[in-house]
């Protein structure tokens, strides 16, 4: 069976090649996976699922999703901290373990609490519930392959629902309240999200403090929002340290912002590393240090941070192929300025169809110059058929946003 990129919209925050063997409680019927399914079906259904049922005291648990996942060192060395919120329980079978490389767990807000899962031999497995904070970090050259089983109660496996959070949240479980807040936020039910995050934050949940701070700031309660963000940052939560640093930077307190960015960067947070690199490059709260700036940005970029990839391309890539590589990596993540830069390069080389495609990516993300450039190409029929209606729409939108002078 061949590994394929994960589908757009996957719940996985870092896209990695996978082979899907079971989804929504049904084993795949893809002929390409027949041999592989034959190898794992018995292990999953006769050994792993019964173990999960006994370990968590829930005989209704079943394997909702089963997949093989691969991390190639040339593509990805890190999977950020996350919860498997879509599963009641998870089993990870490491097929290619290496010491100090692979699955790690972080029970506290700071990276200081992080430890590697003790998976030493091929076939060793780690089992955890939905509320375990974890990620993946790989040593250079380690191509990691793992079998992953996400289990849910049978009814949830078939429907795709996650019904267990409602009763837990109502009973005051702070982790469940946080998750219900995240679900409400995803549905743009901001008031409900704030209510759930408030319950979890009051119970000491640092991620809920951070989300609550962001939402309150977005709602105009900036003082209350900053207070919650600072509480989370002082717990050691790197996401909040970046948010507080941004607030300090916006207020012109560059020295205070730098301190928060440094704290996040020390935890190898890609956003913290990016902002630290920019501060060092521009002399915000610190003397300019180009060498240290490049190092911080490269660390962030290798962790997949698109803004850092774009910054490297703009400031440090002396070789055109290296520059294009960073711009392409950022564009693949939807970075509008990177897409616009590649589109301009394509136009200069006469590759107008490719330029139109890239300008569209950037324009849809709100890039004003890309809107103007795309509108012009559509108006003139360059790189494809002329489309006066679409051209007028993009040019009008750019004008409304300040990208074109008024007539």
Short mmCIF file of C-alpha atoms in Angstrom, two decimals:
data_model
loop_
_atom_site.label_atom_id
_atom_site.label_comp_id
_atom_site.label_asym_id
_atom_site.label_seq_id
_atom_site.Cartn_x
_atom_site.Cartn_y
_atom_site.Cartn_z
CA UNK A 1 0.00 0.00 0.00
CA UNK A 2 1.21 3.49 -0.83
CA UNK A 3 1.31 6.38 1.60
CA UNK A 4 -0.84 9.33 0.56
CA UNK A 5 -1.04 12.93 1.83
CA UNK A 6 -3.79 13.46 4.37
CA UNK A 7 -6.97 14.95 2.98
CA UNK A 8 -7.58 18.68 3.15
CA UNK A 9 -9.39 19.51 6.34
CA UNK A 10 -7.84 16.64 8.28
CA UNK A 11 -8.01 16.97 12.05
CA UNK A 12 -4.26 16.44 12.12
CA UNK A 13 -2.57 19.86 12.49
CA UNK A 14 0.54 18.63 10.70
CA UNK A 15 -0.03 16.88 7.40
CA UNK A 16 1.88 13.60 7.12
CA UNK A 17 1.68 10.72 4.62
CA UNK A 18 -0.80 8.05 5.71
CA UNK A 19 -2.45 4.81 4.67
CA UNK A 20 -6.08 4.79 5.84
CA UNK A 21 -7.14 1.28 6.84
CA UNK A 22 -10.37 1.99 8.73
CA UNK A 23 -12.61 5.06 8.93
CA UNK A 24 -15.89 5.73 10.74
CA UNK A 25 -15.84 2.19 12.08
CA UNK A 26 -15.55 0.54 8.65
CA UNK A 27 -12.50 -1.22 7.27
CA UNK A 28 -11.32 0.06 3.90
CA UNK A 29 -12.22 -1.92 0.79
CA UNK A 30 -9.38 -0.40 -1.23
CA UNK A 31 -7.61 -3.29 -3.02
CA UNK A 32 -4.29 -1.51 -2.51
CA UNK A 33 -4.58 -2.01 1.25
CA UNK A 34 -5.75 -5.65 1.22
CA UNK A 35 -2.41 -7.17 2.25
CA UNK A 36 -1.77 -4.59 4.95
CA UNK A 37 -5.29 -4.97 6.37
CA UNK A 38 -4.72 -8.69 6.51
CA UNK A 39 -1.69 -8.12 8.70
CA UNK A 40 -3.28 -5.72 11.18
CA UNK A 41 -6.99 -6.56 11.40
CA UNK A 42 -6.57 -9.46 13.84
CA UNK A 43 -4.13 -7.49 16.01
CA UNK A 44 -6.47 -4.51 16.18
CA UNK A 45 -9.76 -6.31 16.71
CA UNK A 46 -8.61 -9.26 18.83
CA UNK A 47 -5.82 -7.72 20.92
CA UNK A 48 -5.83 -3.93 20.96
CA UNK A 49 -9.58 -3.21 21.16
CA UNK A 50 -10.20 -5.72 24.00
CA UNK A 51 -7.25 -4.23 25.88
CA UNK A 52 -8.65 -0.71 25.50
CA UNK A 53 -12.09 -1.87 26.63
CA UNK A 54 -10.64 -3.46 29.76
CA UNK A 55 -8.15 -0.67 30.49
CA UNK A 56 -10.77 2.08 30.37
CA UNK A 57 -13.73 0.08 31.65
CA UNK A 58 -15.83 0.69 28.54
CA UNK A 59 -16.98 -2.42 26.64
CA UNK A 60 -18.55 -0.19 23.95
CA UNK A 61 -15.15 1.05 22.69
CA UNK A 62 -14.38 0.08 19.10
CA UNK A 63 -11.72 0.98 16.56
CA UNK A 64 -13.19 4.00 14.79
CA UNK A 65 -10.12 4.81 12.72
CA UNK A 66 -6.97 2.84 11.93
CA UNK A 67 -4.12 4.25 9.90
CA UNK A 68 -0.45 3.88 9.18
CA UNK A 69 1.45 7.18 9.47
CA UNK A 70 4.94 8.02 8.25
CA UNK A 71 7.22 10.91 9.14
CA UNK A 72 10.00 11.47 6.61
CA UNK A 73 12.93 13.46 8.06
CA UNK A 74 13.24 15.43 4.84
CA UNK A 75 9.65 16.64 5.24
CA UNK A 76 8.79 16.84 8.93
CA UNK A 77 10.70 16.44 12.19
CA UNK A 78 8.03 17.70 14.55
CA UNK A 79 4.32 17.36 15.28
CA UNK A 80 3.19 20.12 17.65
CA UNK A 81 1.56 19.43 20.97
CA UNK A 82 -2.08 18.42 20.61
CA UNK A 83 -4.88 16.28 22.01
CA UNK A 84 -6.59 13.44 20.18
CA UNK A 85 -9.91 15.08 20.98
CA UNK A 86 -11.76 13.18 18.28
CA UNK A 87 -11.06 9.84 20.03
CA UNK A 88 -11.97 8.56 23.48
CA UNK A 89 -8.77 6.50 23.53
CA UNK A 90 -5.68 6.15 21.34
CA UNK A 91 -3.20 3.34 20.78
CA UNK A 92 0.07 4.17 18.99
CA UNK A 93 2.19 1.21 17.86
CA UNK A 94 5.70 2.38 16.98
CA UNK A 95 7.11 0.25 14.17
CA UNK A 96 10.48 2.00 13.83
CA UNK A 97 11.44 3.30 17.30
CA UNK A 98 14.69 5.09 18.11
CA UNK A 99 15.86 6.33 21.52
CA UNK A 100 14.85 9.92 22.31
CA UNK A 101 12.95 10.19 19.03
CA UNK A 102 9.21 9.84 18.47
CA UNK A 103 6.21 10.27 20.74
CA UNK A 104 6.53 12.63 23.70
CA UNK A 105 4.09 13.66 26.43
CA UNK A 106 3.79 16.96 28.27
CA UNK A 107 1.62 16.92 31.40
CA UNK A 108 2.30 20.54 32.36
CA UNK A 109 2.19 23.92 30.61
CA UNK A 110 5.96 24.19 30.18
CA UNK A 111 8.23 22.10 27.97
CA UNK A 112 10.21 21.35 31.15
CA UNK A 113 7.55 18.73 31.97
CA UNK A 114 8.05 16.93 28.65
CA UNK A 115 9.24 13.31 28.47
CA UNK A 116 9.58 10.69 25.76
CA UNK A 117 7.27 7.68 25.66
CA UNK A 118 9.35 4.57 26.45
CA UNK A 119 8.89 2.82 23.09
CA UNK A 120 12.10 0.87 22.50
CA UNK A 121 11.30 -2.13 20.31
CA UNK A 122 9.31 -2.41 17.07
CA UNK A 123 5.72 -3.13 18.03
CA UNK A 124 5.88 -1.39 21.42
CA UNK A 125 2.66 0.55 22.02
CA UNK A 126 1.50 3.57 24.00
CA UNK A 127 -2.13 3.88 25.08
CA UNK A 128 -3.72 7.11 26.28
CA UNK A 129 -7.04 8.90 26.65
CA UNK A 130 -8.29 12.02 24.87
CA UNK A 131 -6.98 14.36 27.60
CA UNK A 132 -3.28 13.48 27.26
CA UNK A 133 -1.18 16.28 25.76
CA UNK A 134 1.39 14.87 23.33
CA UNK A 135 3.39 15.43 20.18
CA UNK A 136 6.19 13.98 18.05
CA UNK A 137 9.81 15.07 17.76
CA UNK A 138 12.30 13.18 15.60
CA UNK A 139 16.05 12.87 15.56
CA UNK A 140 17.71 13.78 12.26
CA UNK A 141 17.43 10.90 9.82
CA UNK A 142 14.69 9.03 11.72
CA UNK A 143 11.93 7.90 9.37
CA UNK A 144 9.15 7.04 11.80
CA UNK A 145 6.29 4.72 10.89
CA UNK A 146 3.50 4.01 13.36
CA UNK A 147 0.16 2.21 13.43
CA UNK A 148 -2.51 4.39 15.04
CA UNK A 149 -5.85 3.24 16.41
CA UNK A 150 -8.42 5.83 17.49
CA UNK A 151 -11.20 4.27 19.55
CA UNK A 152 -14.69 5.54 20.37
CA UNK A 153 -17.94 4.12 21.70
CA UNK A 154 -19.55 2.18 18.85
CA UNK A 155 -22.28 4.74 18.15
CA UNK A 156 -19.79 7.59 18.00
CA UNK A 157 -17.48 5.57 15.75
CA UNK A 158 -20.18 5.30 13.09
CA UNK A 159 -21.56 8.85 13.43
CA UNK A 160 -18.26 10.67 13.92
CA UNK A 161 -19.60 12.34 17.08
CA UNK A 162 -17.80 12.90 20.39
CA UNK A 163 -20.73 12.69 22.78
CA UNK A 164 -18.74 11.93 25.95
CA UNK A 165 -17.72 15.57 26.47
CA UNK A 166 -21.22 16.82 27.28
CA UNK A 167 -21.72 14.79 30.46
CA UNK A 168 -18.14 15.35 31.60
CA UNK A 169 -18.36 19.11 31.03
CA UNK A 170 -21.67 19.33 32.86
CA UNK A 171 -20.04 17.51 35.79
CA UNK A 172 -17.30 20.15 35.97
CA UNK A 173 -14.43 18.33 34.25
CA UNK A 174 -12.11 21.19 33.21
CA UNK A 175 -10.54 19.28 30.32
CA UNK A 176 -13.98 18.53 28.89
CA UNK A 177 -15.05 22.15 29.46
CA UNK A 178 -11.99 23.28 27.49
CA UNK A 179 -12.87 20.93 24.65
CA UNK A 180 -16.50 22.10 24.60
CA UNK A 181 -15.17 25.64 24.41
CA UNK A 182 -13.06 24.68 21.41
CA UNK A 183 -16.08 23.08 19.73
CA UNK A 184 -18.16 26.21 20.34
CA UNK A 185 -15.38 28.42 18.98
CA UNK A 186 -15.13 26.29 15.85
CA UNK A 187 -18.87 26.81 15.33
CA UNK A 188 -18.34 30.57 15.88
CA UNK A 189 -20.53 30.42 18.98
CA UNK A 190 -18.33 32.91 20.79
CA UNK A 191 -20.47 33.45 23.88
CA UNK A 192 -20.77 29.71 24.52
CA UNK A 193 -17.03 29.33 23.96
CA UNK A 194 -16.30 32.06 26.52
CA UNK A 195 -18.60 30.36 29.04
CA UNK A 196 -16.86 26.99 28.70
CA UNK A 197 -13.37 28.49 28.66
CA UNK A 198 -14.24 30.51 31.78
CA UNK A 199 -15.20 27.31 33.62
CA UNK A 200 -12.00 25.57 32.59
CA UNK A 201 -9.79 28.61 33.24
CA UNK A 202 -11.23 29.05 36.73
CA UNK A 203 -10.22 25.44 37.35
CA UNK A 204 -6.61 26.20 36.41
CA UNK A 205 -6.64 25.02 32.79
CA UNK A 206 -3.83 27.07 31.21
CA UNK A 207 -4.91 26.45 27.60
CA UNK A 208 -8.42 27.64 28.45
CA UNK A 209 -6.89 30.77 30.01
CA UNK A 210 -5.03 31.38 26.75
CA UNK A 211 -8.09 30.85 24.52
CA UNK A 212 -10.24 32.96 26.85
CA UNK A 213 -7.68 35.74 26.66
CA UNK A 214 -7.73 35.71 22.87
CA UNK A 215 -11.51 35.68 22.62
CA UNK A 216 -11.99 38.47 25.15
CA UNK A 217 -9.42 40.57 23.32
CA UNK A 218 -11.22 39.95 20.02
CA UNK A 219 -14.49 40.95 21.69
CA UNK A 220 -12.99 44.28 22.77
CA UNK A 221 -12.30 43.39 26.41
CA UNK A 222 -8.56 43.81 25.91
CA UNK A 223 -7.64 44.39 29.56
CA UNK A 224 -9.48 41.26 30.74
CA UNK A 225 -8.12 39.29 27.81
CA UNK A 226 -4.53 40.32 28.49
CA UNK A 227 -4.94 39.41 32.17
CA UNK A 228 -5.95 35.84 31.27
CA UNK A 229 -3.18 35.58 28.67
CA UNK A 230 -0.64 36.73 31.26
CA UNK A 231 -1.89 34.14 33.74
CA UNK A 232 -1.40 31.41 31.15
CA UNK A 233 1.99 32.82 30.16
CA UNK A 234 3.12 32.90 33.76
CA UNK A 235 2.13 29.22 34.05
CA UNK A 236 4.70 28.62 31.31
CA UNK A 237 2.31 28.15 28.37
CA UNK A 238 4.27 29.16 25.26
CA UNK A 239 1.23 30.05 23.11
CA UNK A 240 0.21 32.62 25.71
CA UNK A 241 3.77 33.90 26.02
CA UNK A 242 3.69 34.71 22.31
CA UNK A 243 0.27 36.39 22.65
CA UNK A 244 1.44 38.55 25.56
CA UNK A 245 4.62 39.39 23.68
CA UNK A 246 2.52 40.53 20.72
CA UNK A 247 0.40 42.72 23.01
CA UNK A 248 3.51 44.29 24.53
CA UNK A 249 5.01 44.81 21.08
CA UNK A 250 1.84 46.51 19.87
CA UNK A 251 1.97 48.80 22.91
CA UNK A 252 5.55 49.74 22.06
CA UNK A 253 7.14 47.92 25.00
CA UNK A 254 9.73 46.05 22.94
CA UNK A 255 11.86 44.98 25.90
CA UNK A 256 8.91 43.30 27.63
CA UNK A 257 7.82 41.70 24.35
CA UNK A 258 11.32 40.33 23.81
CA UNK A 259 11.32 38.68 27.24
CA UNK A 260 8.08 36.80 26.47
CA UNK A 261 9.31 35.79 23.01
CA UNK A 262 12.53 34.48 24.54
CA UNK A 263 10.54 32.39 27.04
CA UNK A 264 8.47 30.85 24.24
CA UNK A 265 11.53 30.30 22.03
CA UNK A 266 13.30 28.52 24.89
CA UNK A 267 10.49 25.97 24.69
CA UNK A 268 11.14 25.60 20.96
CA UNK A 269 7.79 27.21 20.14
CA UNK A 270 7.86 28.03 16.39
CA UNK A 271 5.93 31.30 16.81
CA UNK A 272 8.20 32.40 19.64
CA UNK A 273 11.30 31.56 17.60
CA UNK A 274 9.93 33.50 14.63
CA UNK A 275 9.17 36.60 16.65
CA UNK A 276 12.51 36.41 18.44
CA UNK A 277 14.23 36.20 15.07
CA UNK A 278 12.39 39.28 13.78
CA UNK A 279 13.18 41.21 16.98
CA UNK A 280 16.88 40.36 16.63
CA UNK A 281 16.83 41.25 12.94
CA UNK A 282 15.17 44.63 13.46
CA UNK A 283 16.60 45.55 16.85
CA UNK A 284 13.31 45.50 18.75
CA UNK A 285 14.21 45.59 22.45
CA UNK A 286 17.71 44.30 21.74
CA UNK A 287 20.75 45.20 19.63
CA UNK A 288 20.61 43.87 16.07
CA UNK A 289 22.15 40.38 15.84
CA UNK A 290 21.81 39.06 12.31
CA UNK A 291 23.46 35.71 13.03
CA UNK A 292 21.20 34.96 15.99
CA UNK A 293 18.19 36.19 14.01
CA UNK A 294 18.92 33.78 11.17
CA UNK A 295 19.39 30.90 13.61
CA UNK A 296 16.06 31.56 15.33
CA UNK A 297 14.21 31.91 12.02
CA UNK A 298 15.73 28.72 10.64
CA UNK A 299 14.68 26.80 13.76
CA UNK A 300 11.15 28.13 13.38
CA UNK A 301 11.05 27.44 9.64
CA UNK A 302 12.21 23.85 10.09
CA UNK A 303 9.33 23.41 12.53
CA UNK A 304 7.00 24.39 9.69
CA UNK A 305 6.24 28.02 10.65
CA UNK A 306 5.23 29.73 7.40
CA UNK A 307 6.02 33.30 8.53
CA UNK A 308 9.58 32.22 9.36
CA UNK A 309 9.93 30.46 6.01
CA UNK A 310 8.87 33.66 4.26
CA UNK A 311 11.21 35.79 6.41
CA UNK A 312 14.16 33.56 5.54
CA UNK A 313 13.36 33.79 1.83
CA UNK A 314 13.16 37.58 2.01
CA UNK A 315 16.15 38.26 4.23
CA UNK A 316 18.68 35.44 4.12
CA UNK A 317 18.32 33.30 0.97
CA UNK A 318 21.21 34.31 -1.30
CA UNK A 319 20.65 31.34 -3.59
CA UNK A 320 17.54 31.53 -5.79
CA UNK A 321 16.75 27.84 -5.41
CA UNK A 322 16.89 28.12 -1.60
CA UNK A 323 14.70 31.21 -1.72
CA UNK A 324 12.18 29.47 -3.94
CA UNK A 325 12.21 26.43 -1.65
CA UNK A 326 11.26 28.50 1.40
CA UNK A 327 8.63 30.45 -0.54
CA UNK A 328 7.13 27.21 -1.85
CA UNK A 329 7.03 25.69 1.65
CA UNK A 330 5.24 28.78 2.98
CA UNK A 331 2.84 28.89 0.02
CA UNK A 332 1.86 25.27 0.56
CA UNK A 333 0.61 26.39 3.96
CA UNK A 334 -1.39 29.22 2.40
CA UNK A 335 1.00 32.09 3.20
CA UNK A 336 -0.34 34.96 1.04
CA UNK A 337 2.82 37.04 0.72
CA UNK A 338 4.86 33.97 -0.24
CA UNK A 339 2.29 33.01 -2.88
CA UNK A 340 2.32 36.57 -4.23
CA UNK A 341 6.12 36.53 -4.45
CA UNK A 342 6.12 33.26 -6.37
CA UNK A 343 3.39 34.60 -8.65
CA UNK A 344 5.47 37.68 -9.48
CA UNK A 345 8.47 35.45 -10.28
CA UNK A 346 6.26 33.28 -12.51
CA UNK A 347 5.01 36.37 -14.36
CA UNK A 348 8.55 37.57 -14.98
CA UNK A 349 9.35 34.18 -16.50
CA UNK A 350 6.26 34.29 -18.74
CA UNK A 351 4.50 31.52 -16.79
CA UNK A 352 1.22 33.42 -16.66
CA UNK A 353 -1.12 30.50 -15.96
CA UNK A 354 0.96 29.61 -12.91
CA UNK A 355 1.03 33.27 -11.92
CA UNK A 356 -2.77 33.41 -12.03
CA UNK A 357 -3.02 30.33 -9.86
CA UNK A 358 -0.63 31.74 -7.27
CA UNK A 359 -2.17 35.21 -7.29
CA UNK A 360 -5.54 33.56 -6.60
CA UNK A 361 -4.12 31.76 -3.54
CA UNK A 362 -2.79 35.04 -2.18
CA UNK A 363 -5.87 37.07 -3.10
CA UNK A 364 -8.21 34.64 -1.37
CA UNK A 365 -6.12 35.15 1.78
CA UNK A 366 -6.62 38.92 1.57
CA UNK A 367 -3.36 40.04 -0.09
CA UNK A 368 -4.17 43.42 -1.68
CA UNK A 369 -1.44 43.48 -4.33
CA UNK A 370 -2.35 39.96 -5.37
CA UNK A 371 -5.98 41.06 -5.82
CA UNK A 372 -4.85 43.87 -8.13
CA UNK A 373 -2.47 41.63 -10.07
CA UNK A 374 -5.06 38.86 -10.41
CA UNK A 375 -7.72 41.34 -11.51
CA UNK A 376 -5.39 42.72 -14.15
CA UNK A 377 -4.57 39.28 -15.57
CA UNK A 378 -8.25 38.32 -15.61
CA UNK A 379 -9.14 41.61 -17.26
CA UNK A 380 -6.54 41.21 -20.00
CA UNK A 381 -7.01 37.46 -20.49
CA UNK A 382 -3.37 36.75 -19.67
CA UNK A 383 -2.60 33.21 -18.45
CA UNK A 384 -6.11 32.02 -19.27
CA UNK A 385 -9.45 33.20 -20.61
CA UNK A 386 -10.50 36.75 -19.88
CA UNK A 387 -13.12 37.06 -17.13
CA UNK A 388 -14.27 40.69 -16.89
CA UNK A 389 -16.76 39.93 -14.12
CA UNK A 390 -14.22 38.22 -11.87
CA UNK A 391 -11.64 40.91 -12.71
CA UNK A 392 -14.03 43.67 -11.68
CA UNK A 393 -14.82 41.80 -8.46
CA UNK A 394 -11.19 41.49 -7.42
CA UNK A 395 -10.28 45.07 -8.39
CA UNK A 396 -13.32 46.43 -6.55
CA UNK A 397 -12.47 44.41 -3.46
CA UNK A 398 -8.90 45.70 -3.55
CA UNK A 399 -10.15 49.27 -3.86
CA UNK A 400 -12.53 48.82 -0.92
CA UNK A 401 -9.63 47.55 1.18
CA UNK A 402 -7.33 50.36 0.15
CA UNK A 403 -5.31 48.62 -2.50
CA UNK A 404 -6.35 50.91 -5.38
CA UNK A 405 -6.88 54.65 -5.54
CA UNK A 406 -10.50 55.78 -5.84
CA UNK A 407 -11.59 57.27 -9.15
#
